[in-house]
Amino acid sequence: MNTWKTIATASLGLTLTAGLASAAEVTFYKDVLPVLQENCQVCHRPSGANLGGMVAPMAFESYKETRPWAKAMAKAVANKTMPPWHAAPQHQGEFMNERTISQENMDIITAWANTGAKRGNPKDAPASREWPGKDGWTIGTPDLILKTDQVFFVEDDVEDLYVDLTTQLTDDMISEDKFIKAVEFRPGSSAVHHIIAMPLGGIAPGNEASVYPDGIASVLKKGSEITWQMHYHKEPGPGTGMYDQSMVAIKFYDNPEDVKFRMSGAHLGRFDFNIPAGESSYTIQQEYTFPNDSEIVSLMPHFHLRGKSAKYEAFYPDGSSEVLLDVPQYDFNWQTAYKYNDFKKAPAGTKIIFTSVFDNSEGNVFNPDATVDIGWGRPTTDEMSFGYMSFVDSTGKYQPMMGGAGAGNGGLSLVQIVNMFDKNEDGLLQKDEAPGRLTRYFDMIDTNKDGAIDAKEAAVANKFTKNRRRGNQRNSSDD
């Protein structure tokens, strides 16, 4: 992998590569366009990657599109804000989705910007790179495309809103349980901030399509109901309302016998925290211990606007330890899942400690309000502390997504929690399967008193809690 280096300064504030005779010779078509194709166009194009192109606000496919951004591009690569990658330099080469740019290519962009951003001869341009069209999918032709059953209207006055939508699977969609190979979400409007739809996964700013490594899968059960947790975020005001019907494309394994492992997940998070007003380095820790020999596939920290840094550390049974991932400057706009090139081995008894640090001070330019204490909450202006970790268990079996004491649900609906903690996959959550916090309310939710929570009981409980939240909000506004 390429490593970041300090840009040496010459008379033009750059170091030219050996392939360039002088800075004056650098042109868009001959030199810059190949760099953009290799490093930038995956996002900077119509219908680009990362939430359907809603992260990259401009395209870099033509000279006309790119020329106005020449100086900004040079500045972005120099200060390393582009390409967006937030893992510490010590992890270079470890993750398959690493976004970096070579020193040579940085120099080309800088030289072009500093010498007038010349057009050059179009005949020097490389062949256009083929990307999926507006209606295409990066995972290839899907076996199944699902949409939310409802078309939802995000009202004019909405700034931050969570809504649970559903999709009921029918036999026409899938007539038997299927192993999932790849999943790609497509938001139906620009108001979508993120989507969680278990067991399909989800998408947030900066995330790419999810393709399972060969031999690893999740299961989509026939007849099940998919609950889409939709987070909408936009500027409120007259005329800003919009309709949304998001969708997801799925590819299945052709041969079920090719699947050797079920993807499992640890959900290292807490809900019992309170970040004091003005505190610039508030630390929260959570841990998970592997019950069996396992291999870690990916890591993904998730905070809101006060998230400052994240770190995953592994403490092995032999007494050794290492930092699995250090994100020294967390960016809410780029919620990256760090996917290992080579899975990280975690012998039985390995303890993972996830450390999150928050900045609730005025020094945090993204902080909505440094004068208030902040606890856990779904809205972007509240906070979350979660370290997601995907892994495979040596038994090949699914291990429910869970964390240790104090783990919260990360904003997941109760229906999704039932699906995640259902160890024997019978569609029911038994009391001995339920996470600790839920056991206190188990008997109340289990309305038919059969000793288990089913999807209908979970949906009723969800509706009740949402109505109660709305009532509390109305009562608060009336005071």
Coordinates of C-alpha atoms in Angstrom, one line a residue:
M1 CA 0.0 0.0 0.0
N2 CA 1.0 3.6 -0.5
T3 CA 2.2 5.6 2.4
W4 CA 1.6 9.3 3.1
K5 CA 4.7 11.5 2.8
T6 CA 5.2 15.2 3.4
I7 CA 5.0 17.1 0.2
A8 CA 8.5 18.5 -0.4
T9 CA 8.6 22.1 -1.5
A10 CA 10.2 23.4 -4.7
S11 CA 9.8 26.6 -6.5
L12 CA 6.2 25.8 -7.2
G13 CA 5.6 24.3 -3.8
L14 CA 5.8 20.7 -5.0
T15 CA 8.1 17.8 -5.9
L16 CA 7.7 16.7 -9.5
T17 CA 7.9 13.0 -10.3
A18 CA 10.5 11.6 -12.5
G19 CA 7.9 11.1 -15.3
L20 CA 7.3 14.8 -15.5
A21 CA 9.8 17.0 -17.2
S22 CA 8.4 20.2 -15.7
A23 CA 5.3 21.4 -14.0
A24 CA 4.3 23.3 -17.1
E25 CA 3.7 20.1 -19.0
V26 CA 1.1 18.7 -16.6
T27 CA -2.4 18.7 -18.3
F28 CA -5.8 17.4 -17.4
Y29 CA -6.2 14.8 -20.1
K30 CA -2.7 13.3 -20.1
D31 CA -1.8 13.4 -16.4
V32 CA -4.7 14.3 -14.1
L33 CA -7.6 12.3 -15.5
P34 CA -5.8 8.9 -15.0
V35 CA -5.3 9.9 -11.3
L36 CA -8.9 10.8 -10.9
Q37 CA -10.1 7.6 -12.5
E38 CA -7.9 5.6 -10.1
N39 CA -8.5 7.5 -6.9
C40 CA -11.5 9.8 -7.0
Q41 CA -14.2 8.8 -9.5
V42 CA -15.6 6.0 -7.4
C43 CA -17.4 8.7 -5.5
H44 CA -16.9 11.8 -7.6
R45 CA -19.3 10.9 -10.4
P46 CA -23.1 10.9 -11.0
S47 CA -24.6 8.1 -8.8
G48 CA -21.2 7.7 -7.2
A49 CA -20.5 5.4 -4.3
N50 CA -21.3 6.2 -0.7
L51 CA -25.0 6.8 -0.2
G52 CA -25.9 7.0 -3.9
G53 CA -23.5 9.9 -4.6
M54 CA -24.8 12.1 -1.8
V55 CA -21.4 12.3 -0.1
A56 CA -19.4 13.6 -3.1
P57 CA -21.1 16.9 -4.1
M58 CA -19.3 17.2 -7.5
A59 CA -18.2 15.0 -10.4
F60 CA -14.6 14.8 -11.7
E61 CA -15.2 13.1 -15.0
S62 CA -14.6 15.9 -17.5
Y63 CA -12.3 18.9 -17.7
K64 CA -15.3 21.3 -17.4
E65 CA -16.5 19.6 -14.2
T66 CA -13.0 19.4 -12.6
R67 CA -11.3 22.7 -13.6
P68 CA -13.2 24.9 -11.0
W69 CA -12.0 22.6 -8.2
A70 CA -8.3 22.5 -9.1
K71 CA -7.0 24.6 -6.1
A72 CA -9.4 22.9 -3.7
M73 CA -8.2 19.4 -4.9
A74 CA -4.6 20.3 -4.4
K75 CA -5.3 21.6 -0.9
A76 CA -7.4 18.5 0.0
V77 CA -4.7 16.0 -1.0
A78 CA -2.0 18.1 0.8
N79 CA -3.9 18.2 4.1
K80 CA -5.0 14.6 3.7
T81 CA -8.7 15.2 3.9
M82 CA -9.0 13.5 0.5
P83 CA -9.2 10.6 -0.1
P84 CA -11.1 10.2 3.1
W85 CA -9.4 7.7 5.4
H86 CA -9.3 8.0 9.2
A87 CA -7.3 5.0 10.4
A88 CA -3.9 5.9 12.0
P89 CA -0.9 5.5 9.7
Q90 CA 0.3 2.4 11.6
H91 CA -2.6 0.5 10.0
Q92 CA -1.6 1.1 6.4
G93 CA -1.9 -2.0 4.3
E94 CA -4.1 -3.8 6.8
F95 CA -7.6 -3.0 5.3
M96 CA -8.8 -3.9 1.9
N97 CA -10.9 -0.8 1.5
E98 CA -8.1 1.6 2.4
R99 CA -8.4 4.9 0.5
T100 CA -5.0 6.4 -0.1
I101 CA -3.2 8.3 -2.9
S102 CA 0.5 8.0 -3.8
Q103 CA 2.9 10.8 -3.4
E104 CA 3.4 10.7 -7.2
N105 CA -0.3 11.3 -7.8
M106 CA -0.4 14.0 -5.2
D107 CA 2.4 15.8 -6.9
I108 CA 0.6 15.6 -10.3
I109 CA -2.6 17.2 -8.9
T110 CA -0.6 19.9 -7.1
A111 CA 1.5 20.7 -10.2
W112 CA -1.6 20.9 -12.4
A113 CA -3.3 23.3 -9.9
N114 CA -0.2 25.5 -9.6
T115 CA 0.4 25.9 -13.3
G116 CA -3.0 27.1 -14.5
A117 CA -4.9 23.8 -14.5
K118 CA -4.3 23.3 -18.3
R119 CA -6.7 21.3 -20.4
G120 CA -4.3 19.6 -22.8
N121 CA -5.1 17.5 -25.8
P122 CA -8.3 15.3 -25.5
K123 CA -6.5 12.7 -27.6
D124 CA -4.2 12.1 -24.7
A125 CA -7.0 11.0 -22.4
P126 CA -7.3 7.4 -21.2
A127 CA -10.4 5.4 -22.1
S128 CA -13.3 6.4 -19.9
R129 CA -13.7 4.1 -16.9
E130 CA -16.9 2.1 -16.9
W131 CA -19.1 2.6 -13.8
P132 CA -22.6 1.4 -13.0
G133 CA -25.2 3.7 -14.3
K134 CA -27.9 5.4 -12.3
D135 CA -29.9 2.3 -12.2
G136 CA -26.9 -0.1 -12.0
W137 CA -25.5 -1.8 -9.0
T138 CA -21.8 -2.1 -8.0
I139 CA -22.5 -5.7 -6.8
G140 CA -23.6 -6.7 -10.3
T141 CA -27.0 -7.9 -11.3
P142 CA -29.0 -8.6 -8.1
D143 CA -31.1 -11.7 -7.4
L144 CA -33.6 -9.7 -5.4
I145 CA -34.5 -6.0 -5.0
L146 CA -36.5 -5.0 -2.0
K147 CA -38.3 -1.7 -1.4
T148 CA -40.0 -0.4 1.7
D149 CA -43.7 -1.3 1.6
Q150 CA -44.5 2.3 2.4
V151 CA -43.6 5.5 0.5
F152 CA -42.8 7.8 3.3
F153 CA -43.1 11.6 3.2
V154 CA -40.5 13.6 5.2
E155 CA -42.4 16.7 6.3
D156 CA -41.2 20.2 5.8
D157 CA -40.5 20.9 9.5
V158 CA -38.4 17.7 9.9
E159 CA -34.7 18.2 10.8
D160 CA -33.9 14.9 12.5
L161 CA -36.3 11.9 12.4
Y162 CA -36.2 8.2 13.0
V163 CA -38.9 6.0 11.4
D164 CA -39.3 2.2 11.3
L165 CA -40.6 1.0 7.9
T166 CA -41.2 -2.5 6.8
T167 CA -41.0 -5.0 3.9
Q168 CA -42.9 -8.3 4.2
L169 CA -41.2 -11.1 2.3
T170 CA -43.5 -13.2 0.1
D171 CA -43.0 -16.6 -1.5
D172 CA -42.8 -14.7 -4.9
M173 CA -39.7 -12.9 -3.5
I174 CA -38.0 -15.9 -1.9
S175 CA -39.6 -19.3 -1.5
E176 CA -36.9 -20.7 0.8
D177 CA -34.2 -19.4 3.2
K178 CA -31.3 -18.0 1.3
F179 CA -27.6 -17.3 2.1
I180 CA -26.7 -13.7 1.4
K181 CA -23.5 -13.0 -0.6
A182 CA -23.7 -9.2 -1.2
V183 CA -26.0 -6.3 -0.3
E184 CA -26.2 -2.8 -1.7
F185 CA -28.6 -0.1 -0.3
R186 CA -29.9 2.8 -2.3
P187 CA -31.6 5.7 -0.5
G188 CA -34.8 7.0 -2.1
S189 CA -34.1 10.6 -1.2
S190 CA -31.4 13.0 -0.1
A191 CA -33.0 13.2 3.3
V192 CA -31.8 9.7 4.2
H193 CA -28.8 9.9 6.6
H194 CA -28.5 6.2 7.3
I195 CA -30.4 2.9 7.1
I196 CA -30.3 -0.2 9.3
A197 CA -32.3 -3.2 8.0
M198 CA -31.3 -6.4 9.8
P199 CA -30.3 -9.0 8.7
L200 CA -29.3 -7.2 5.6
G201 CA -27.1 -4.7 7.3
G202 CA -27.3 -1.0 6.5
I203 CA -25.6 2.0 5.1
A204 CA -24.3 5.3 6.4
P205 CA -22.3 8.2 5.0
G206 CA -19.0 6.8 3.7
N207 CA -20.1 3.1 3.6
E208 CA -19.8 1.0 0.5
A209 CA -21.8 -2.0 -0.7
S210 CA -21.3 -5.0 1.5
V211 CA -19.8 -8.1 -0.2
Y212 CA -19.2 -11.1 2.1
P213 CA -15.9 -12.9 1.7
D214 CA -16.2 -16.2 0.0
G215 CA -17.6 -18.9 2.3
I216 CA -19.2 -16.4 4.7
A217 CA -22.9 -15.4 4.7
S218 CA -25.9 -14.1 6.5
V219 CA -29.3 -15.7 6.1
L220 CA -32.5 -14.2 4.7
K221 CA -35.4 -16.2 5.9
K222 CA -38.5 -16.8 3.8
G223 CA -41.6 -15.1 5.0
S224 CA -39.8 -12.8 7.4
E225 CA -40.5 -9.1 7.8
I226 CA -37.6 -6.7 7.2
T227 CA -37.7 -3.7 9.5
W228 CA -36.0 -0.7 8.1
Q229 CA -34.7 1.8 10.7
M230 CA -34.6 5.0 8.7
H231 CA -32.8 8.1 9.9
Y232 CA -33.8 11.2 8.0
H233 CA -31.8 14.4 8.4
K234 CA -32.3 17.6 6.4
E235 CA -32.6 21.4 6.7
P236 CA -36.2 22.2 7.8
G237 CA -38.3 24.8 6.1
P238 CA -41.1 25.4 3.6
G239 CA -40.8 23.3 0.5
T240 CA -38.1 21.0 1.9
G241 CA -40.4 18.0 2.4
M242 CA -39.8 15.0 0.1
Y243 CA -40.9 11.5 -0.5
D244 CA -38.7 8.5 0.2
Q245 CA -38.9 4.8 -0.8
S246 CA -35.5 3.4 -0.3
M247 CA -34.4 0.0 -1.7
V248 CA -31.8 -2.7 -1.3
A249 CA -30.3 -5.1 -3.9
I250 CA -29.3 -8.6 -2.8
K251 CA -27.1 -11.3 -4.3
F252 CA -27.4 -14.8 -3.0
Y253 CA -25.0 -17.7 -3.0
D254 CA -25.8 -20.0 -6.0
N255 CA -24.7 -23.1 -4.0
P256 CA -25.6 -23.2 -0.3
E257 CA -22.8 -25.7 0.2
D258 CA -20.2 -23.0 -0.5
V259 CA -21.1 -21.3 2.8
K260 CA -18.9 -22.5 5.7
F261 CA -19.4 -19.7 8.2
R262 CA -22.2 -17.5 9.4
M263 CA -21.3 -13.8 9.9
S264 CA -21.5 -12.9 13.5
G265 CA -21.2 -9.5 15.3
A266 CA -20.2 -8.0 18.6
H267 CA -21.9 -4.7 19.4
L268 CA -19.7 -3.0 21.9
G269 CA -21.8 -0.1 23.2
R270 CA -23.2 1.7 26.2
F271 CA -26.3 3.7 26.9
D272 CA -25.5 4.5 30.6
F273 CA -23.3 7.6 30.0
N274 CA -23.5 11.3 30.5
I275 CA -21.0 13.6 28.8
P276 CA -20.5 16.8 30.9
A277 CA -20.9 20.2 29.3
G278 CA -17.5 21.6 28.3
E279 CA -15.7 18.3 28.7
S280 CA -13.2 17.9 25.8
S281 CA -12.0 14.3 26.4
Y282 CA -14.8 12.1 28.0
T283 CA -13.9 8.4 27.7
I284 CA -16.2 5.4 27.6
Q285 CA -15.0 1.8 27.4
Q286 CA -16.7 -1.5 26.6
E287 CA -15.4 -5.0 26.2
Y288 CA -16.2 -8.3 24.5
T289 CA -14.6 -11.7 25.1
F290 CA -14.7 -14.4 22.4
P291 CA -16.2 -17.7 23.6
N292 CA -14.6 -19.7 20.8
D293 CA -11.6 -19.3 18.4
S294 CA -12.7 -16.7 15.9
E295 CA -11.5 -14.4 13.1
I296 CA -12.3 -10.7 13.0
V297 CA -13.5 -9.6 9.6
S298 CA -14.2 -5.9 10.1
L299 CA -14.5 -3.0 12.6
M300 CA -16.7 0.0 12.5
P301 CA -16.9 2.7 15.2
H302 CA -20.1 4.8 15.4
F303 CA -20.6 8.1 17.2
H304 CA -22.5 11.3 16.5
L305 CA -21.2 14.9 16.4
R306 CA -19.2 14.9 19.6
G307 CA -17.3 11.7 18.7
K308 CA -13.5 12.5 18.9
S309 CA -11.6 9.2 18.6
A310 CA -12.0 5.5 18.7
K311 CA -9.7 2.5 19.5
Y312 CA -10.1 -1.2 19.4
E313 CA -7.5 -3.2 21.5
A314 CA -7.1 -7.0 21.7
F315 CA -5.8 -8.7 24.8
Y316 CA -4.8 -12.3 24.0
P317 CA -4.9 -15.4 26.3
D318 CA -1.1 -15.6 26.1
G319 CA -0.7 -12.2 27.7
S320 CA 0.1 -10.3 24.5
S321 CA -1.9 -7.4 23.2
E322 CA -2.2 -5.1 20.2
V323 CA -4.2 -2.2 18.8
L324 CA -6.5 -3.5 16.1
L325 CA -7.7 -0.1 15.0
D326 CA -6.9 3.5 16.1
V327 CA -9.1 6.3 14.6
P328 CA -7.5 9.4 16.2
Q329 CA -9.8 11.9 14.5
Y330 CA -13.3 10.4 14.1
D331 CA -15.5 12.0 11.3
F332 CA -19.3 11.6 11.6
N333 CA -19.5 12.2 7.8
W334 CA -17.4 9.1 7.1
Q335 CA -18.6 6.2 9.0
T336 CA -16.2 3.6 7.6
A337 CA -16.3 -0.1 8.1
Y338 CA -12.6 -1.1 8.2
K339 CA -12.4 -4.5 6.4
Y340 CA -9.3 -6.6 6.9
N341 CA -7.3 -7.9 4.0
D342 CA -6.4 -10.9 6.2
F343 CA -8.8 -11.7 9.0
K344 CA -7.5 -11.1 12.5
K345 CA -7.2 -14.3 14.5
A346 CA -8.8 -14.1 18.0
P347 CA -8.3 -17.3 20.0
A348 CA -11.0 -18.2 22.5
G349 CA -10.7 -16.0 25.6
T350 CA -9.4 -13.0 23.6
K351 CA -10.8 -9.8 25.1
I352 CA -11.6 -6.8 22.9
I353 CA -11.7 -3.4 24.6
F354 CA -13.4 -0.6 22.7
T355 CA -12.5 2.9 23.8
S356 CA -14.4 5.9 22.6
V357 CA -13.6 9.6 23.4
F358 CA -16.0 12.5 23.1
D359 CA -15.5 16.3 22.9
N360 CA -18.4 18.2 24.3
S361 CA -16.5 21.5 24.4
E362 CA -16.6 24.7 22.4
G363 CA -13.4 23.6 20.8
N364 CA -15.4 21.0 18.8
V365 CA -16.6 22.9 15.8
F366 CA -19.3 20.2 15.1
N367 CA -20.7 20.4 18.6
P368 CA -24.4 21.6 18.5
D369 CA -24.3 22.9 22.0
A370 CA -21.4 22.8 24.4
T371 CA -23.4 24.1 27.3
V372 CA -25.5 21.0 28.0
D373 CA -24.7 17.5 29.3
I374 CA -25.3 14.9 26.7
G375 CA -26.4 11.3 27.0
W376 CA -27.4 8.4 24.7
G377 CA -30.1 9.2 22.2
R378 CA -31.1 8.6 18.6
P379 CA -31.1 12.2 17.3
T380 CA -27.9 13.4 15.8
T381 CA -27.7 16.1 18.5
D382 CA -27.6 13.4 21.2
E383 CA -24.8 10.9 21.3
M384 CA -24.0 7.2 20.7
S385 CA -21.0 5.1 21.6
F386 CA -20.8 1.8 19.6
G387 CA -18.0 -0.3 18.3
Y388 CA -19.3 -2.8 15.8
M389 CA -17.2 -5.8 15.1
S390 CA -18.0 -8.5 12.5
F391 CA -16.4 -11.9 12.9
V392 CA -16.7 -15.6 12.2
D393 CA -16.8 -18.2 14.9
S394 CA -14.7 -21.4 14.5
T395 CA -17.9 -23.5 14.9
G396 CA -19.2 -21.9 11.7
K397 CA -22.4 -21.0 13.6
Y398 CA -24.0 -17.6 14.1
Q399 CA -23.1 -15.8 17.4
P400 CA -25.8 -13.1 18.3
M401 CA -24.7 -9.5 18.0
M402 CA -24.0 -8.4 21.6
G403 CA -21.8 -6.5 23.9
G404 CA -21.1 -6.7 27.7
A405 CA -22.9 -5.2 30.6
G406 CA -24.4 -1.8 29.8
A407 CA -24.7 -2.5 26.1
G408 CA -27.4 -0.5 24.6
N409 CA -29.4 -1.3 21.4
G410 CA -27.7 1.4 19.3
G411 CA -31.0 2.8 18.2
L412 CA -32.1 -0.6 16.8
S413 CA -35.8 -1.4 17.0
L414 CA -37.0 -4.2 19.3
V415 CA -37.9 -6.3 16.2
Q416 CA -34.3 -6.1 15.0
I417 CA -33.0 -7.0 18.5
V418 CA -35.3 -10.1 18.5
N419 CA -33.7 -11.1 15.1
M420 CA -30.2 -10.5 16.3
F421 CA -30.4 -12.4 19.7
D422 CA -32.4 -15.3 18.4
K423 CA -29.7 -17.9 18.9
N424 CA -31.6 -20.9 17.8
E425 CA -33.2 -19.0 14.8
D426 CA -36.7 -20.1 15.5
G427 CA -38.1 -16.6 15.1
L428 CA -38.7 -16.2 18.8
L429 CA -36.7 -14.5 21.5
Q430 CA -36.5 -16.7 24.6
K431 CA -35.9 -15.2 28.0
D432 CA -32.4 -16.8 28.2
E433 CA -31.5 -15.3 24.8
A434 CA -32.5 -11.8 25.7
P435 CA -29.8 -9.1 26.6
G436 CA -29.7 -8.1 30.2
R437 CA -31.5 -4.8 29.8
L438 CA -34.5 -6.4 28.0
T439 CA -35.1 -9.1 30.6
R440 CA -36.6 -6.5 33.0
Y441 CA -39.5 -5.9 30.5
F442 CA -39.6 -9.4 29.0
D443 CA -42.9 -10.5 30.8
M444 CA -44.6 -7.2 29.9
I445 CA -43.8 -7.6 26.2
D446 CA -44.6 -11.3 26.1
T447 CA -48.4 -10.7 26.0
N448 CA -49.5 -14.2 25.2
K449 CA -47.4 -15.6 28.0
D450 CA -45.8 -18.4 26.0
G451 CA -42.3 -17.6 27.4
A452 CA -41.0 -16.0 24.2
I453 CA -41.3 -12.7 22.3
D454 CA -42.3 -13.0 18.6
A455 CA -42.2 -10.4 15.9
K456 CA -45.8 -9.2 16.4
E457 CA -45.3 -8.7 20.2
A458 CA -42.0 -6.8 19.4
A459 CA -43.8 -4.6 16.9
V460 CA -46.6 -3.8 19.4
A461 CA -43.9 -2.8 22.0
N462 CA -42.1 -0.7 19.4
K463 CA -45.3 1.2 18.6
F464 CA -46.0 1.7 22.3
T465 CA -42.6 3.1 23.1
K466 CA -42.6 5.4 20.0
N467 CA -46.0 6.8 21.0
R468 CA -44.8 7.3 24.5
R469 CA -41.8 9.2 23.3
R470 CA -44.0 11.4 21.1
G471 CA -46.3 12.1 24.1
N472 CA -43.3 13.0 26.3
Q473 CA -42.0 15.4 23.6
R474 CA -45.5 17.0 23.3
N475 CA -45.8 17.3 27.1
S476 CA -42.3 18.8 27.3
S477 CA -43.1 21.4 24.6
D478 CA -46.3 22.4 26.4
D479 CA -44.5 23.1 29.7

